[in-house]
Amino acid sequence: MTTNGYYGQWGGAFIPEVLYETFQELNKAFEQAKADPSFWQEYLTLMQTYSCRPTPLTHAENLSRHFGGGQIFVKREDLNHTGAHKANNVMGQGLLVKRMGKKRVIAETGAGQHGVATATMAAKFGLECTIYMGEEDVMRQRPNVFWMEKMGATVVPVTSGSKTLKDAINEAFRDWVTRMDDTHYVMGTVCGPHPFPEMVAWFQSIIGIEAREQIMAQAGALPARVFACVGGGSNAMGVFQGFLRDPEVELIGVEAGGDGLDTGQHAARLAGSDASAGMAQGYRTMFLQDSDGQMLDTHSVAAGLDYVGVSPILTDLWEQGRVRFAAATDKDVLAALDLTMKQEGLIPALESSHAFVQAFKEAPEMEQDQAMIINMSGRGDKDIFTVAHAYDDPSWKEFITKKGAEYAA
Amino acid sequence: MQLNQYIKEELAKPNKDILLMTHIVLGYPSLDINRQVIAAMVENGVELIEMQIPFSEPMADGPAIVKANQEAIEQGIRVKDCFAFAKEMTKKHNIAFLFMTYYNILLQYGIEKFCADAKEIGIKGFIIPDLPPEEGDDFFTLARSYELDPILIYAPTSTAERMIRLNQSASGFIYCVARKGVTGQQTDFDTAFNDYMAQCRTATTLPLAVGFGIASKDDIDQLRGKADIGVIGTKTIRLVNEQGVEAVGPFIAGLRY
């Protein structure tokens, strides 16, 4: 990476002039933190005492046997406090906020996991907190909205554009240009203008550092393949960083295939052929856009993957051929989730289940002494409404109907 | 003629101590309404018009202009339609027209072709709020080679040092954002604002335009002696929505005199 935040031709910092000084200050704070070993130590201690780190690496023996191929290991980011890898980034940025002396944080959220994590951090550090969330996602992820509000955050439903993650990002920037003096924008993923991609990747690298040590201890060798779902790309960058320097480890990013790559109803930027190079939301990457440069509507059963852009770092690694991309359809995602619950008693989030789909496709072709890691970026119990609806579960429907009648009375 | 020259000549005319620039979102509510609104603006003395080519992610804009961008796109406006319409306007009206849009629109059109086509149809300059000089200097040089002025932006958060740096990349005029935030909210013309304008004036010899929250004759009067151009953006969009095209002429006519 160059000092101006480029990864190959991707990235950069396309920021409105009013935020120039704010970014100068942020860059300075980040550079100082990186150069200060006590900062990373403080971060590790916080994650160990507040968020269950290191998270385990679980050998999924039943699934491995089921497919009869490679040994499947699951990195358990679901066991973080708030149930996803998002906590890694948020707590790290929280420490930076304390250093910068800001009093208020804002964030965008898609699935709501980053919003919940940010609200948690704000409560712990005594910061004012506002979360921007697309109106469509507010409907999809009501339980997360409930918890954010309970922890004292203000949740603002965003009604512009497609009412999803990209629109929440725009709205968070509009807030930031109004209140940059006391406010830090806790960007939730490895996207946006420099230094966010590098900063978020740095905090998430804790996943890969742990996973590498754990697989060496448990399997006695490096994994042959590592799978991670990719929305913005933060959990993927997190786990991939543990193996980027090992060319024998194949890295696979799994995007949202939605209804299928040929339907247009998906969010596959790098796995399909619908995306093209562009610049929006402060950075250059591959976007799902039309020939005029207008961003397209994306679709996924998983709100956290439903995004038009993708990390500039991952786009560079894709262009170099270092990371391979695949897509998982909504239908395959639900089947993989079902199998994982039945075989292992694990409930991956719908987002994380995308990585399971691709790993399951490839497991049978691998040797039994080869290891593969799936990054389980989050837990799925937050998705109970979406999952129950997708399975068309009769007893759940009966419960909701009764509950509705109870509240209506 | 370059914008700087045009602005100086206009300001040299009798009884003109401040110029007016207005903002149009192309295709909102329709190109036909745009046509009528522009005619009313020109008839009532507007010297510059920035025509916004809609973008799906207008990050620097407030709710009224965001909605205008979105609806124009939903109604099917294409970038080529914006060029055709702009060509018609520059032919018809003898004032300065600029394009305002976000950088991705230029990238997809092809930046060299964008400059060539804009020059050919008589556009004078560009305002691109998401293209700082660190990312845009190559493009700014290209634009100038087509005799198009890239308009750079000063903000109340810009330091004196930063303003001087921005000035090195700028031509035509400088767009001074009157306050923090997005378009379409009220601005207070207090001591801090006066200090800011004085700092802007020190940093550049280019004319100064002031926008964000300029909505009345009082606001324009506040700018006299401090700025060379007052920018009316969201206000006329609201006016057309609430009172129709007929309200635009009298509103513009009453801004200066």
XYZ file of C-alpha atoms in Angstrom:
666
model
C 0.000 0.000 0.000
C 1.113 3.555 -0.686
C 0.797 6.347 1.845
C -2.300 7.739 0.137
C -4.272 4.571 0.685
C -4.048 2.915 -2.718
C -3.956 -0.851 -3.207
C -2.965 -1.156 -6.840
C -5.465 1.112 -8.585
C -8.070 0.710 -5.815
C -8.836 2.754 -2.706
C -7.815 6.383 -2.264
C -9.495 9.095 -0.211
C -12.212 10.965 -2.095
C -13.423 13.108 0.764
C -15.398 16.344 0.772
C -13.186 19.336 1.589
C -14.978 20.044 4.865
C -13.575 16.759 6.268
C -9.966 17.354 5.199
C -8.720 18.400 8.644
C -10.758 15.634 10.324
C -9.003 13.044 8.175
C -5.622 14.614 8.897
C -6.335 14.227 12.597
C -7.605 10.652 12.140
C -4.577 9.643 10.072
C -2.269 11.088 12.697
C -4.010 9.277 15.555
C -3.972 6.009 13.607
C -0.288 6.285 12.647
C 0.616 7.016 16.272
C -1.418 4.044 17.492
C 0.247 1.719 14.974
C 3.681 2.886 16.047
C 2.907 2.420 19.744
C 3.176 -1.241 20.924
C 1.254 -0.376 24.097
C -1.788 0.485 21.987
C -2.013 -3.020 20.504
C -1.431 -4.493 23.966
C -4.238 -2.372 25.393
C -6.424 -3.568 22.530
C -5.596 -7.244 23.171
C -6.310 -6.910 26.883
C -9.633 -5.227 26.169
C -10.644 -7.975 23.740
C -9.574 -10.701 26.188
C -11.477 -9.223 29.100
C -14.534 -7.875 27.298
C -15.013 -9.991 24.196
C -13.941 -13.638 24.729
C -10.723 -13.454 22.725
C -9.058 -15.551 21.597
C -12.133 -17.111 20.002
C -11.832 -20.882 19.546
C -11.120 -22.792 16.366
C -13.590 -25.677 16.329
C -12.905 -28.898 14.442
C -16.248 -29.680 12.779
C -15.777 -33.444 12.867
C -19.309 -34.387 11.862
C -19.337 -32.099 8.844
C -15.855 -33.307 7.865
C -17.074 -36.914 8.026
C -20.294 -36.005 6.211
C -18.407 -34.697 3.180
C -15.618 -37.266 3.437
C -12.945 -34.836 2.258
C -10.929 -32.081 3.907
C -11.016 -31.477 7.651
C -13.326 -28.547 8.341
C -12.313 -26.096 11.043
C -14.559 -23.221 12.077
C -13.138 -19.961 13.456
C -15.675 -18.908 16.046
C -16.101 -15.153 15.655
C -19.712 -15.752 16.713
C -18.418 -16.037 20.267
C -17.326 -12.411 20.386
C -19.366 -10.170 22.619
C -22.370 -8.997 20.535
C -22.069 -12.126 18.432
C -19.856 -11.169 15.518
C -16.384 -10.133 14.393
C -17.651 -6.537 14.277
C -16.614 -6.130 17.935
C -12.906 -6.398 16.958
C -13.047 -3.288 14.801
C -15.393 -1.319 16.996
C -13.439 -1.743 20.230
C -10.224 -0.814 18.428
C -11.755 2.340 16.993
C -13.204 3.050 20.442
C -9.668 3.171 21.847
C -8.704 5.579 19.056
C -11.735 7.750 19.850
C -10.580 7.958 23.457
C -7.127 9.047 22.265
C -8.634 11.700 20.011
C -10.874 12.930 22.832
C -14.118 12.826 20.840
C -17.409 12.571 22.677
C -19.743 11.112 20.090
C -19.677 8.210 17.638
C -21.815 7.504 14.603
C -21.984 4.396 12.454
C -23.785 2.829 9.542
C -25.154 -0.656 9.862
C -26.577 -3.229 7.467
C -27.475 -6.384 9.361
C -27.311 -4.386 12.560
C -24.298 -6.255 13.966
C -21.959 -3.317 13.502
C -24.605 -1.010 14.959
C -25.027 -3.204 18.028
C -21.259 -3.474 18.459
C -20.875 0.313 18.171
C -23.715 0.937 20.635
C -22.007 -1.465 23.038
C -18.669 0.293 22.717
C -20.345 3.685 23.169
C -22.061 2.506 26.337
C -18.813 1.087 27.737
C -16.755 4.183 26.893
C -19.454 6.712 27.811
C -19.948 8.135 24.313
C -23.046 9.527 22.666
C -24.084 7.253 19.791
C -26.196 7.539 16.633
C -26.639 4.622 14.221
C -27.808 5.021 10.624
C -29.649 2.014 9.259
C -31.533 1.593 5.980
C -35.277 1.453 6.512
C -35.415 -1.920 4.773
C -32.765 -3.290 7.137
C -34.595 -1.873 10.168
C -37.547 -4.021 9.089
C -35.342 -7.084 8.479
C -33.320 -6.864 11.679
C -35.687 -5.563 14.338
C -34.057 -7.401 17.285
C -30.768 -5.575 16.675
C -32.602 -2.231 16.586
C -34.136 -3.098 19.935
C -30.752 -3.794 21.540
C -29.118 -0.686 20.080
C -31.873 1.480 21.527
C -31.717 -0.315 24.871
C -27.979 0.449 25.085
C -28.743 4.113 24.657
C -28.074 4.630 20.947
C -30.329 6.604 18.640
C -31.229 4.548 15.573
C -32.087 6.645 12.512
C -33.906 4.757 9.718
C -32.574 5.925 6.340
C -35.271 6.380 3.721
C -33.217 7.617 0.758
C -31.933 5.516 -2.143
C -32.348 1.779 -1.823
C -32.788 2.109 1.969
C -29.920 -0.336 2.650
C -26.254 -0.276 3.701
C -24.888 2.135 1.067
C -27.582 4.683 1.908
C -26.791 4.349 5.609
C -23.126 5.106 4.773
C -24.136 8.249 2.828
C -26.275 9.400 5.735
C -23.499 8.795 8.263
C -21.187 10.954 6.123
C -23.854 13.700 6.032
C -23.935 13.627 9.827
C -20.141 13.685 10.008
C -19.734 16.752 7.760
C -22.100 18.546 10.145
C -20.496 17.489 13.439
C -16.896 16.489 12.780
C -15.524 18.422 15.754
C -16.856 16.153 18.498
C -17.788 13.103 16.406
C -15.920 10.077 15.059
C -17.433 7.970 12.294
C -16.880 4.313 13.194
C -16.793 2.840 9.689
C -17.836 -0.785 9.997
C -15.926 -2.355 7.179
C -12.734 -2.296 5.111
C -14.238 0.220 2.671
C -14.598 3.985 2.443
C -11.808 6.543 2.170
C -8.301 5.934 3.513
C -7.436 5.270 6.357
C -10.596 3.232 7.012
C -9.780 0.148 4.886
C -6.323 -0.140 6.439
C -7.523 0.686 9.954
C -10.400 -1.782 9.986
C -8.192 -4.475 8.423
C -5.609 -3.855 11.144
C -8.093 -4.377 13.976
C -9.604 -7.413 12.259
C -6.178 -8.986 11.686
C -6.550 -10.393 15.202
C -8.759 -13.127 13.643
C -6.073 -14.335 11.256
C -3.247 -14.083 13.801
C -5.176 -16.370 16.156
C -6.440 -18.708 13.427
C -2.933 -19.315 12.093
C -1.591 -20.270 15.543
C -4.634 -22.418 16.278
C -4.591 -24.395 13.035
C -0.864 -25.048 13.406
C -1.521 -26.352 16.931
C -4.612 -28.389 16.071
C -3.921 -29.667 12.545
C -0.151 -29.442 12.653
C -0.060 -27.698 9.296
C -1.329 -24.672 7.427
C -4.834 -24.996 5.997
C -5.166 -25.726 2.287
C -8.053 -23.292 1.949
C -9.638 -20.484 3.981
C -13.232 -19.396 3.322
C -14.918 -16.160 4.375
C -18.075 -14.348 3.324
C -17.590 -10.917 1.753
C -19.959 -7.982 2.086
C -17.657 -5.023 2.618
C -14.987 -7.603 3.405
C -13.898 -7.025 7.009
C -14.144 -10.565 8.371
C -12.503 -11.906 5.197
C -9.622 -9.431 5.453
C -9.360 -10.336 9.138
C -8.851 -14.048 8.615
C -6.991 -13.789 5.270
C -4.265 -11.612 6.794
C -3.118 -14.611 8.818
C -2.246 -16.449 5.580
C -1.486 -13.802 2.935
C 2.217 -14.577 3.096
C 1.654 -18.312 2.634
C 1.149 -18.840 -1.108
C 0.154 -22.481 -0.542
C -2.958 -21.371 1.367
C -5.802 -20.670 -1.022
C -8.070 -17.814 0.067
C -11.704 -17.819 -1.047
C -14.148 -14.922 -0.631
C -17.840 -15.768 -0.920
C -20.271 -13.092 -2.030
C -24.058 -12.930 -1.979
C -25.430 -14.758 -5.017
C -29.007 -13.787 -4.079
C -31.441 -15.350 -6.540
C -28.529 -16.306 -8.836
C -25.833 -14.448 -10.740
C -27.850 -14.509 -13.981
C -30.920 -12.877 -12.378
C -29.391 -9.496 -11.559
C -30.792 -10.006 -8.032
C -27.515 -10.444 -6.147
C -24.599 -8.575 -4.574
C -21.686 -10.342 -6.313
C -19.100 -7.727 -7.256
C -16.055 -9.907 -7.889
C -17.530 -13.404 -8.380
C -19.772 -12.322 -11.244
C -19.296 -10.104 -14.269
C -21.848 -7.393 -13.457
C -19.525 -4.999 -11.589
C -17.194 -2.379 -13.046
C -14.517 -0.016 -11.755
C -15.842 3.169 -10.205
C -15.603 5.630 -7.323
C -18.280 6.188 -4.705
C -18.496 6.526 -0.944
C -14.990 7.924 -0.878
C -13.017 5.121 -2.580
C -12.321 3.359 -5.844
C -13.377 -0.236 -6.249
C -15.560 -2.541 -8.341
C -19.172 -1.423 -8.006
C -22.468 -2.840 -9.179
C -23.479 0.127 -11.325
C -25.054 0.953 -14.667
C -23.212 2.409 -17.659
C -23.897 5.974 -16.427
C -22.348 5.189 -13.031
C -25.600 4.987 -11.049
C -25.412 2.341 -8.342
C -27.742 -0.628 -8.809
C -30.057 -2.202 -6.272
C -28.506 -5.302 -4.757
C -30.211 -8.314 -3.266
C -29.322 -10.842 -0.607
C -31.121 -12.757 2.115
C -28.258 -11.501 4.321
C -28.493 -7.761 5.003
C -24.798 -7.604 5.888
C -23.736 -8.700 2.390
C -26.225 -6.500 0.542
C -23.760 -3.828 -0.629
C -22.768 -2.339 -4.020
C -19.029 -1.966 -3.373
C -16.294 -4.126 -1.876
C -13.037 -3.539 -0.040
C -10.350 -1.980 -2.239
C -7.823 -4.288 -0.544
C -9.793 -7.368 -1.592
C -10.302 -6.013 -5.104
C -6.537 -5.651 -5.392
C -5.967 -9.199 -4.058
C -8.596 -10.451 -6.536
C -6.888 -8.640 -9.392
C -3.544 -10.155 -8.367
C -5.182 -13.584 -8.278
C -4.372 -14.008 -4.583
C -8.015 -14.290 -3.484
C -10.523 -16.353 -5.454
C -14.192 -15.301 -5.389
C -17.363 -17.358 -5.459
C -21.033 -16.602 -4.819
C -23.651 -18.472 -2.794
C -27.363 -18.232 -3.573
C -29.984 -17.528 -0.910
C -31.335 -21.047 -1.386
C -27.952 -22.745 -0.891
C -27.302 -20.554 2.136
C -30.400 -21.792 3.938
C -29.502 -25.415 3.133
C -25.941 -24.957 4.454
C -27.253 -23.304 7.608
C -29.666 -26.190 8.138
C -26.919 -28.791 7.729
C -24.541 -26.939 10.061
C -27.149 -26.683 12.814
C -28.076 -30.372 12.532
C -24.506 -31.706 12.229
C -22.590 -29.454 14.591
C -25.069 -27.560 16.741
C -23.632 -24.319 15.404
C -25.869 -21.474 14.190
C -23.917 -19.321 11.726
C -25.377 -15.952 10.706
C -26.905 -15.847 7.233
C -23.875 -13.797 6.152
C -21.403 -16.372 7.523
C -23.447 -19.240 6.034
C -22.327 -18.041 2.591
C -18.783 -19.145 3.441
C -20.103 -22.533 4.581
C -21.836 -23.047 1.211
C -18.620 -22.734 -0.769
C -16.594 -24.769 1.734
C -19.186 -27.567 1.495
C -18.933 -27.505 -2.314
C -15.164 -27.912 -2.161
C -14.745 -30.217 0.857
C -15.382 -33.496 -1.034
C -12.642 -32.751 -3.575
C -10.022 -32.323 -0.841
C -7.827 -34.957 0.846
C -8.688 -36.087 4.390
C -5.368 -34.839 5.729
C -5.979 -31.355 4.348
C -7.452 -28.706 6.611
C -9.843 -25.959 5.636
C -10.956 -23.010 7.757
C -14.367 -21.388 7.550
C -14.559 -18.021 9.229
C -17.868 -18.041 11.097
C -18.107 -14.274 11.252
C -21.242 -14.148 13.382
C -23.966 -16.090 15.091
C -27.348 -16.601 13.471
C -29.792 -16.205 16.322
C -30.253 -12.544 15.350
C -31.657 -13.844 12.050
C -34.460 -15.799 13.713
C -37.213 -13.804 11.975
C -35.621 -14.046 8.520
C -34.614 -17.687 8.893
C -37.963 -18.791 10.328
C -39.710 -16.932 7.513
C -37.448 -18.488 4.860
C -38.070 -21.996 6.269
C -41.786 -21.134 6.386
C -41.796 -22.628 9.872
C -45.390 -23.332 10.989
C -44.901 -23.338 14.779
C -42.955 -20.037 14.592
C -45.748 -18.470 12.542
C -48.289 -19.585 15.099
C -46.190 -18.067 17.892
C -45.849 -14.715 16.088
C -49.560 -14.612 15.254
C -50.446 -15.217 18.894
C -47.928 -12.647 20.077
C -49.332 -10.138 17.588
C -52.856 -10.745 18.864
C -51.626 -10.308 22.433
C -50.101 -6.880 21.623
C -53.113 -5.839 19.533
C -55.503 -6.572 22.409
C -14.023 33.344 -22.269
C -12.866 31.826 -18.973
C -15.059 32.154 -15.895
C -12.724 34.446 -13.962
C -12.819 36.977 -16.803
C -16.588 36.666 -17.246
C -17.177 37.253 -13.518
C -14.922 40.345 -13.491
C -16.668 41.835 -16.517
C -20.106 41.217 -15.004
C -19.040 42.762 -11.689
C -17.756 45.833 -13.569
C -21.259 46.584 -14.836
C -23.132 49.422 -13.089
C -25.068 48.524 -9.923
C -23.635 45.014 -9.757
C -21.610 44.364 -6.623
C -22.611 40.688 -6.382
C -23.523 38.036 -8.943
C -26.038 35.223 -8.614
C -25.463 31.550 -9.330
C -28.363 29.125 -9.138
C -28.537 25.342 -8.990
C -30.679 23.005 -11.069
C -30.996 19.233 -10.692
C -31.357 18.032 -14.280
C -34.495 15.991 -14.862
C -36.136 17.069 -11.610
C -39.008 17.427 -11.632
C -38.572 17.201 -15.423
C -36.360 18.622 -18.152
C -39.323 20.673 -19.306
C -39.675 22.326 -15.894
C -35.865 22.793 -15.804
C -36.191 24.621 -19.119
C -38.839 26.995 -17.764
C -37.013 27.554 -14.487
C -33.752 28.374 -16.267
C -35.552 30.814 -18.593
C -37.072 32.579 -15.577
C -33.705 32.712 -13.829
C -31.907 34.136 -16.862
C -34.640 36.712 -17.540
C -34.294 37.934 -13.982
C -30.579 38.418 -14.099
C -28.842 35.243 -12.931
C -25.256 35.257 -14.228
C -24.259 31.618 -13.598
C -26.150 28.337 -13.374
C -24.744 25.056 -12.061
C -26.596 22.141 -13.601
C -26.349 19.001 -11.480
C -26.098 15.717 -13.358
C -27.930 13.366 -10.972
C -25.999 10.666 -9.108
C -27.399 7.843 -7.017
C -25.031 8.595 -4.074
C -25.062 12.406 -3.628
C -23.085 12.347 -0.400
C -22.552 16.109 -0.013
C -26.192 17.050 -0.563
C -29.031 17.530 1.900
C -32.482 15.903 1.838
C -34.144 18.145 -0.788
C -31.399 17.679 -3.388
C -30.944 13.980 -2.491
C -34.625 13.456 -3.229
C -34.329 15.424 -6.473
C -31.378 13.274 -7.598
C -33.179 10.075 -6.757
C -36.442 11.013 -8.480
C -34.677 12.255 -11.602
C -32.863 8.901 -11.890
C -36.053 6.946 -11.214
C -37.729 8.870 -14.032
C -34.985 7.671 -16.337
C -32.661 10.662 -16.848
C -29.396 9.601 -18.518
C -26.105 11.450 -18.648
C -26.456 11.836 -22.437
C -29.841 13.538 -21.883
C -28.116 15.990 -19.539
C -25.535 16.832 -22.222
C -28.231 17.311 -24.887
C -30.213 19.575 -22.557
C -27.135 21.547 -21.544
C -26.294 22.106 -25.197
C -29.761 23.554 -25.771
C -29.402 25.880 -22.752
C -25.954 27.230 -23.639
C -27.186 27.994 -27.157
C -30.279 29.764 -25.932
C -28.973 31.729 -22.939
C -25.953 33.991 -22.915
C -24.813 33.315 -19.344
C -22.241 30.918 -17.822
C -23.297 27.295 -17.328
C -21.366 24.801 -15.198
C -21.820 21.107 -14.545
C -22.044 19.999 -10.933
C -21.866 16.264 -10.317
C -19.969 13.516 -8.519
C -16.759 12.017 -9.866
C -18.134 8.583 -10.731
C -20.346 10.119 -13.427
C -17.213 11.453 -15.153
C -15.310 8.196 -14.686
C -18.014 6.152 -16.396
C -18.445 8.688 -19.200
C -14.687 8.787 -19.688
C -12.988 11.856 -18.231
C -11.345 13.010 -21.462
C -14.581 12.594 -23.431
C -16.480 14.353 -20.633
C -14.164 17.364 -20.954
C -14.225 17.359 -24.758
C -18.008 17.097 -24.955
C -18.578 19.681 -22.207
C -16.266 22.132 -23.977
C -17.970 21.511 -27.297
C -21.432 22.344 -25.923
C -20.269 25.530 -24.208
C -19.950 24.479 -20.552
C -17.551 26.744 -18.615
C -16.531 24.665 -15.596
C -17.123 21.786 -13.191
C -18.008 21.517 -9.503
C -17.211 18.020 -8.187
C -17.583 17.898 -4.385
C -16.038 14.448 -3.948
C -12.818 15.180 -5.846
C -10.150 16.774 -3.625
C -6.920 17.946 -5.309
C -4.954 14.984 -3.905
C -7.107 12.762 -6.128
C -8.099 15.231 -8.797
C -5.045 17.227 -9.859
C -4.518 15.212 -13.057
C -8.145 15.712 -13.960
C -8.019 19.436 -13.145
C -5.047 19.840 -15.491
C -6.905 17.936 -18.201
C -10.009 20.101 -17.727
C -7.946 23.287 -18.038
C -6.429 22.005 -21.275
C -10.008 22.091 -22.596
C -10.458 25.630 -21.207
C -12.822 24.341 -18.542
C -12.463 25.665 -14.991
C -12.388 23.114 -12.162
C -14.031 24.895 -9.233
C -12.432 24.058 -5.903
C -14.127 24.278 -2.555
C -13.201 26.099 0.644
C -14.856 25.022 3.897
C -15.070 26.726 7.308
C -12.809 23.923 8.558
C -10.080 24.740 5.992
C -6.914 26.149 7.524
C -5.104 29.101 5.918
C -2.421 26.674 4.743
C -4.999 24.361 3.196
C -6.700 27.252 1.378
C -3.413 28.214 -0.243
C -2.904 24.594 -1.347
C -6.426 24.460 -2.815
C -5.873 27.743 -4.605
C -2.937 26.184 -6.474
C -5.334 23.710 -8.113
C -8.208 26.133 -8.642
C -9.348 28.331 -11.479
C -12.507 30.258 -12.413
C -13.650 30.979 -8.893
C -13.626 29.374 -5.452
C -16.821 27.909 -4.026
C -16.873 28.752 -0.324
C -19.141 26.478 1.655
C -20.785 28.839 4.146
C -20.982 26.371 7.003
C -20.503 22.736 8.021
C -23.133 20.226 6.980
C -24.976 19.500 3.765
C -26.996 21.680 1.386
C -30.340 23.158 2.298
C -30.019 24.198 5.940
C -29.939 27.690 7.396
C -26.651 29.575 7.718
C -25.783 32.132 10.420
C -23.861 35.140 9.149
C -22.017 35.858 12.368
C -18.525 37.099 13.256
C -17.061 33.656 12.643
C -18.486 33.748 9.120
C -16.950 37.170 8.481
C -13.565 35.951 9.718
C -13.853 32.922 7.483
C -14.646 35.059 4.427
C -11.716 37.339 5.220
C -9.452 34.279 5.394
C -10.791 33.045 2.033
C -10.096 36.433 0.456
C -6.517 36.416 1.707
C -5.850 32.938 0.306
C -6.813 33.568 -3.324
C -7.149 36.247 -5.965
C -9.946 34.290 -7.642
C -13.550 35.459 -7.215
C -15.413 33.938 -4.244
C -18.822 32.292 -4.461
C -20.702 31.484 -1.266
C -23.254 28.695 -1.074
C -25.151 26.493 1.440
C -28.198 28.081 3.050
C -28.445 31.255 0.914
C -32.177 31.740 0.516
C -33.234 35.402 0.673
C -32.397 39.033 -0.095
C -31.200 39.395 3.501
C -28.731 36.563 2.957
C -27.468 38.145 -0.280
C -27.126 41.536 1.478
C -24.990 39.811 4.121
C -22.625 38.642 1.379
C -22.135 42.070 -0.245
C -18.577 43.248 0.071
C -17.443 39.793 1.212
C -18.282 37.543 -1.733
C -18.517 38.016 -5.494
C -21.231 35.431 -6.106
C -24.161 34.271 -3.989
C -25.265 30.691 -4.696
C -28.953 29.818 -4.453
C -29.384 26.052 -4.367
C -32.084 24.225 -2.469
C -34.297 27.322 -2.120
C -35.458 27.425 -5.751
C -36.030 23.653 -5.771
C -38.359 24.063 -2.783
C -39.967 27.112 -4.379
C -40.836 25.201 -7.566
C -42.190 22.289 -5.506
C -44.325 24.506 -3.295
C -45.399 27.408 -5.527
C -44.641 26.321 -9.090
C -42.393 27.701 -11.821
C -44.146 31.107 -11.791
C -42.678 31.885 -8.363
C -39.062 31.623 -9.587
C -38.865 34.870 -11.612
C -40.144 37.233 -8.891
C -38.009 35.462 -6.263
C -34.809 35.875 -8.305
C -35.700 39.477 -9.235
C -36.063 40.365 -5.562
C -32.777 38.895 -4.383
C -30.488 41.802 -5.220
C -32.597 44.921 -5.553
